[in-house]
Amino acid sequence: MSTSARTATVPRPAPLARHSLVLARRSLAKSLRNPGSLVNGVMTPALFMVLFVYLFGGSVSGSTGAYLQYLFPGVLVMGAGIAGMLSSGLTINIDMKKGVYDRFRSLPIGRSAPLLGSVLADLVRYLITVLILFAIGFLMGFRAETDLPSALAACALAIGFGFAMSWVMVFLGVLLRDENGVMAITFISILPLLLGTSMAAPVETLPGWLQAWAGINPVTHAMDAARSLLTGTPAGDSVALTLAWSAALVAVFAPLAVWAFNRER
């Protein structure tokens, strides 16, 4: 038997990982050709940060510099996950309507590879967003008050939380039939997730009914965890709660998304 024949019969390892990475590269190539979603994912939190700092910084914290130190960790979580929720589900929904995923289903690849590839591409987008936000925050005057490992842990925590939130939108993108429905549900979801948090002001300063929501809002825990890792404020149980929420979201919505995707067959 020739060497080429023996090579052809040897199975390549980790087919699901390989197929997912190939499809993630496809998704990133689409982003390079049409960077609108990436630009929106960066510009939305950046605009929030600039407007909040220069409009409310003096009245909330006494100075724009002090308020930037408080606001930036929340904006980081917003940029690493919340602002990217729309593109996660919307891109999949549009591709499914165009028949792209029907072609993927006909290929000898893992059933979850198309969805996993899309979410892995989101991780790269979130990383780019975090780097750009740190650059903008640095130019505005933000400085991490902890050490480098803590700052990197804050970035990893924000990106991991965004990865978990992406699966929620992937599930909705597969389940719903129309991209307008995905956009409507996403915008309706983003407002309470962002505004009912400690991003712009401490939870203690919110009205009682809003404090109750902020206390159970997983985004609040993620922002508090990032703030403690970047500025040294007491962490409490925010880091553990963020990790628990992230694991729970992936454990629930990743299988649901794969089930809904394969149900379409």
Short mmCIF file of C-alpha atoms in Angstrom, two decimals:
data_model
loop_
_atom_site.label_atom_id
_atom_site.label_comp_id
_atom_site.label_asym_id
_atom_site.label_seq_id
_atom_site.Cartn_x
_atom_site.Cartn_y
_atom_site.Cartn_z
CA MET A 1 0.00 0.00 0.00
CA SER A 2 1.36 3.39 -0.95
CA THR A 3 2.07 6.15 1.56
CA SER A 4 -0.71 8.34 0.13
CA ALA A 5 -3.22 5.50 0.45
CA ARG A 6 -2.25 4.86 4.07
CA THR A 7 -2.53 8.59 4.82
CA ALA A 8 -5.99 8.76 3.29
CA THR A 9 -7.27 6.03 5.59
CA VAL A 10 -5.99 7.63 8.80
CA PRO A 11 -8.78 9.65 10.44
CA ARG A 12 -7.91 13.24 11.37
CA PRO A 13 -8.35 14.03 15.06
CA ALA A 14 -11.00 16.27 16.68
CA PRO A 15 -13.29 16.68 13.65
CA LEU A 16 -15.81 18.85 15.52
CA ALA A 17 -13.10 21.30 16.61
CA ARG A 18 -11.62 21.45 13.10
CA HIS A 19 -14.98 21.98 11.42
CA SER A 20 -16.00 24.62 13.95
CA LEU A 21 -12.76 26.53 13.45
CA VAL A 22 -13.16 26.45 9.67
CA LEU A 23 -16.68 27.86 9.97
CA ALA A 24 -15.47 30.43 12.49
CA ARG A 25 -12.91 31.58 9.93
CA ARG A 26 -15.72 31.87 7.38
CA SER A 27 -17.70 34.06 9.78
CA LEU A 28 -14.70 36.29 10.42
CA ALA A 29 -14.07 36.61 6.70
CA LYS A 30 -17.66 37.83 6.31
CA SER A 31 -17.02 40.41 9.04
CA LEU A 32 -13.97 41.69 7.19
CA ARG A 33 -16.04 42.19 4.05
CA ASN A 34 -18.95 43.70 5.96
CA PRO A 35 -17.64 45.14 9.25
CA GLY A 36 -20.88 46.89 10.18
CA SER A 37 -21.74 44.62 13.12
CA LEU A 38 -18.22 44.88 14.53
CA VAL A 39 -18.24 48.67 14.21
CA ASN A 40 -21.62 48.84 15.93
CA GLY A 41 -20.37 46.55 18.69
CA VAL A 42 -17.50 48.94 19.35
CA MET A 43 -19.20 52.29 18.72
CA THR A 44 -22.26 51.65 20.89
CA PRO A 45 -20.37 51.11 24.18
CA ALA A 46 -17.80 53.76 23.25
CA LEU A 47 -20.54 56.35 22.71
CA PHE A 48 -22.15 55.36 26.00
CA MET A 49 -18.84 55.86 27.75
CA VAL A 50 -18.09 59.27 26.20
CA LEU A 51 -21.61 60.63 26.73
CA PHE A 52 -21.98 59.37 30.31
CA VAL A 53 -18.51 60.53 31.38
CA TYR A 54 -18.73 64.06 30.01
CA LEU A 55 -22.43 64.64 30.68
CA PHE A 56 -22.83 63.04 34.12
CA GLY A 57 -19.30 62.52 35.46
CA GLY A 58 -19.11 65.77 37.36
CA SER A 59 -22.51 65.43 39.02
CA VAL A 60 -22.23 61.70 39.86
CA SER A 61 -18.62 61.37 41.01
CA GLY A 62 -17.39 64.95 41.30
CA SER A 63 -15.06 64.67 38.30
CA THR A 64 -14.98 63.03 34.90
CA GLY A 65 -11.81 61.12 35.82
CA ALA A 66 -13.33 59.52 38.91
CA TYR A 67 -16.50 58.63 37.03
CA LEU A 68 -14.53 57.08 34.18
CA GLN A 69 -12.81 54.79 36.68
CA TYR A 70 -16.24 53.66 37.87
CA LEU A 71 -17.96 53.48 34.46
CA PHE A 72 -15.33 51.78 32.32
CA PRO A 73 -15.64 48.22 33.74
CA GLY A 74 -19.38 48.27 33.06
CA VAL A 75 -18.78 49.52 29.52
CA LEU A 76 -16.25 46.73 29.06
CA VAL A 77 -18.87 44.09 29.90
CA MET A 78 -21.34 45.88 27.66
CA GLY A 79 -18.92 45.83 24.73
CA ALA A 80 -17.68 42.29 25.28
CA GLY A 81 -21.12 40.72 25.32
CA ILE A 82 -24.26 42.77 25.45
CA ALA A 83 -23.57 44.91 22.40
CA GLY A 84 -22.67 41.81 20.41
CA MET A 85 -25.86 39.94 21.23
CA LEU A 86 -27.63 41.29 18.16
CA SER A 87 -25.07 40.11 15.62
CA SER A 88 -24.89 36.61 17.11
CA GLY A 89 -28.49 35.67 16.47
CA LEU A 90 -29.14 37.93 13.51
CA THR A 91 -26.28 36.60 11.39
CA ILE A 92 -27.40 33.00 11.91
CA ASN A 93 -31.02 33.86 11.18
CA ILE A 94 -30.14 35.57 7.88
CA ASP A 95 -27.86 32.72 6.79
CA MET A 96 -30.59 30.20 7.52
CA LYS A 97 -33.11 32.14 5.44
CA LYS A 98 -30.64 32.26 2.56
CA GLY A 99 -30.16 28.49 2.67
CA VAL A 100 -26.51 28.60 3.74
CA TYR A 101 -27.11 26.35 6.72
CA ASP A 102 -29.01 23.85 4.56
CA ARG A 103 -25.75 23.33 2.67
CA PHE A 104 -23.88 22.91 5.98
CA ARG A 105 -26.37 20.22 7.07
CA SER A 106 -25.62 18.25 3.90
CA LEU A 107 -21.90 18.12 4.73
CA PRO A 108 -20.29 15.36 6.85
CA ILE A 109 -19.65 17.68 9.80
CA GLY A 110 -20.82 17.77 13.40
CA ARG A 111 -24.37 18.94 13.94
CA SER A 112 -23.27 21.69 16.27
CA ALA A 113 -20.28 22.84 14.16
CA PRO A 114 -22.08 25.69 12.30
CA LEU A 115 -23.40 27.18 15.52
CA LEU A 116 -20.17 26.64 17.45
CA GLY A 117 -18.19 28.21 14.62
CA SER A 118 -20.36 31.32 14.72
CA VAL A 119 -19.95 31.69 18.49
CA LEU A 120 -16.19 31.13 18.29
CA ALA A 121 -16.01 33.94 15.74
CA ASP A 122 -17.92 36.09 18.22
CA LEU A 123 -15.14 35.47 20.75
CA VAL A 124 -12.64 37.01 18.35
CA ARG A 125 -14.94 39.98 17.77
CA TYR A 126 -15.35 40.47 21.51
CA LEU A 127 -11.57 40.37 21.97
CA ILE A 128 -11.13 43.06 19.30
CA THR A 129 -13.86 45.13 20.95
CA VAL A 130 -12.18 44.85 24.36
CA LEU A 131 -8.82 45.96 22.93
CA ILE A 132 -10.37 48.97 21.19
CA LEU A 133 -12.35 49.95 24.29
CA PHE A 134 -9.21 49.78 26.41
CA ALA A 135 -7.46 52.03 23.89
CA ILE A 136 -10.31 54.56 23.97
CA GLY A 137 -10.53 54.37 27.76
CA PHE A 138 -6.77 54.89 28.07
CA LEU A 139 -6.94 57.99 25.86
CA MET A 140 -9.78 59.33 28.03
CA GLY A 141 -7.73 58.73 31.18
CA PHE A 142 -8.75 55.31 32.51
CA ARG A 143 -6.06 53.38 34.35
CA ALA A 144 -6.38 49.94 35.89
CA GLU A 145 -5.72 50.20 39.62
CA THR A 146 -4.82 46.54 40.07
CA ASP A 147 -2.10 44.32 38.60
CA LEU A 148 -1.87 42.88 35.09
CA PRO A 149 -3.23 39.39 35.96
CA SER A 150 -6.32 40.97 37.52
CA ALA A 151 -6.88 43.18 34.47
CA LEU A 152 -6.52 40.18 32.15
CA ALA A 153 -8.92 38.23 34.37
CA ALA A 154 -11.47 41.05 34.03
CA CYS A 155 -11.18 40.87 30.24
CA ALA A 156 -11.49 37.09 30.26
CA LEU A 157 -14.50 37.27 32.56
CA ALA A 158 -16.24 39.83 30.34
CA ILE A 159 -15.52 37.86 27.16
CA GLY A 160 -16.62 34.59 28.78
CA PHE A 161 -19.85 36.18 29.90
CA GLY A 162 -20.39 37.48 26.37
CA PHE A 163 -19.78 33.96 25.03
CA ALA A 164 -22.50 32.65 27.35
CA MET A 165 -24.94 35.39 26.36
CA SER A 166 -24.27 34.66 22.69
CA TRP A 167 -25.84 31.22 23.05
CA VAL A 168 -29.10 32.82 24.15
CA MET A 169 -29.24 34.86 20.96
CA VAL A 170 -28.08 31.93 18.82
CA PHE A 171 -31.03 29.94 20.15
CA LEU A 172 -33.44 32.79 19.32
CA GLY A 173 -31.82 33.28 15.90
CA VAL A 174 -32.43 29.62 15.05
CA LEU A 175 -35.88 29.46 16.61
CA LEU A 176 -37.40 32.60 15.09
CA ARG A 177 -38.30 32.80 11.42
CA ASP A 178 -37.69 36.48 10.75
CA GLU A 179 -34.69 38.74 11.42
CA ASN A 180 -37.00 41.57 12.43
CA GLY A 181 -38.28 39.40 15.28
CA VAL A 182 -34.70 38.69 16.37
CA MET A 183 -33.89 42.40 16.34
CA ALA A 184 -37.04 43.32 18.26
CA ILE A 185 -36.48 40.74 21.00
CA THR A 186 -32.81 41.68 21.27
CA PHE A 187 -33.49 45.39 21.71
CA ILE A 188 -36.26 44.68 24.21
CA SER A 189 -33.88 42.43 26.16
CA ILE A 190 -30.87 44.75 26.05
CA LEU A 191 -32.60 47.74 27.69
CA PRO A 192 -33.49 46.10 31.04
CA LEU A 193 -30.25 44.12 31.05
CA LEU A 194 -28.18 47.31 30.70
CA LEU A 195 -30.21 49.95 32.52
CA GLY A 196 -31.08 47.79 35.53
CA THR A 197 -27.43 47.38 36.54
CA SER A 198 -24.62 49.11 38.38
CA MET A 199 -23.06 50.33 35.13
CA ALA A 200 -23.90 54.05 35.41
CA ALA A 201 -24.48 54.36 39.17
CA PRO A 202 -24.17 52.19 42.30
CA VAL A 203 -27.12 49.90 42.93
CA GLU A 204 -27.72 51.57 46.30
CA THR A 205 -28.67 54.82 44.57
CA LEU A 206 -31.39 53.22 42.42
CA PRO A 207 -35.11 53.16 43.34
CA GLY A 208 -36.15 50.18 45.45
CA TRP A 209 -37.92 48.30 42.67
CA LEU A 210 -34.93 48.76 40.37
CA GLN A 211 -32.54 47.66 43.11
CA ALA A 212 -34.47 44.39 43.34
CA TRP A 213 -34.01 43.75 39.61
CA ALA A 214 -30.35 44.83 39.62
CA GLY A 215 -29.68 42.43 42.49
CA ILE A 216 -30.68 39.40 40.41
CA ASN A 217 -29.53 40.70 37.03
CA PRO A 218 -26.53 38.61 35.89
CA VAL A 219 -25.13 41.62 34.02
CA THR A 220 -24.84 43.48 37.33
CA HIS A 221 -22.73 40.65 38.75
CA ALA A 222 -20.49 40.67 35.66
CA MET A 223 -19.99 44.44 35.87
CA ASP A 224 -19.26 44.34 39.60
CA ALA A 225 -16.78 41.51 39.04
CA ALA A 226 -14.99 43.42 36.28
CA ARG A 227 -14.96 46.56 38.44
CA SER A 228 -13.38 44.72 41.36
CA LEU A 229 -10.70 43.18 39.13
CA LEU A 230 -9.87 46.50 37.42
CA THR A 231 -10.19 49.02 40.25
CA GLY A 232 -9.76 46.95 43.39
CA THR A 233 -13.24 47.49 44.84
CA PRO A 234 -14.59 44.68 47.06
CA ALA A 235 -15.63 41.77 44.87
CA GLY A 236 -18.01 40.03 47.25
CA ASP A 237 -19.49 37.04 45.46
CA SER A 238 -19.74 38.80 42.07
CA VAL A 239 -16.96 36.78 40.41
CA ALA A 240 -18.42 33.46 41.54
CA LEU A 241 -21.93 34.51 40.50
CA THR A 242 -20.72 35.60 37.05
CA LEU A 243 -18.98 32.27 36.50
CA ALA A 244 -22.07 30.41 37.70
CA TRP A 245 -24.39 32.40 35.44
CA SER A 246 -22.07 31.92 32.45
CA ALA A 247 -21.90 28.16 33.00
CA ALA A 248 -25.67 27.93 33.46
CA LEU A 249 -26.44 29.93 30.30
CA VAL A 250 -24.15 27.75 28.19
CA ALA A 251 -25.46 24.53 29.77
CA VAL A 252 -29.08 25.49 29.03
CA PHE A 253 -29.01 27.41 25.75
CA ALA A 254 -26.22 25.67 23.83
CA PRO A 255 -28.11 22.32 23.76
CA LEU A 256 -31.37 24.15 23.04
CA ALA A 257 -29.76 25.97 20.10
CA VAL A 258 -28.36 22.71 18.66
CA TRP A 259 -31.74 21.01 19.15
CA ALA A 260 -33.60 23.83 17.39
CA PHE A 261 -31.04 23.85 14.58
CA ASN A 262 -31.34 20.12 13.95
CA ARG A 263 -35.12 20.27 14.23
CA GLU A 264 -35.09 22.41 11.09
CA ARG A 265 -33.81 19.41 9.14
#
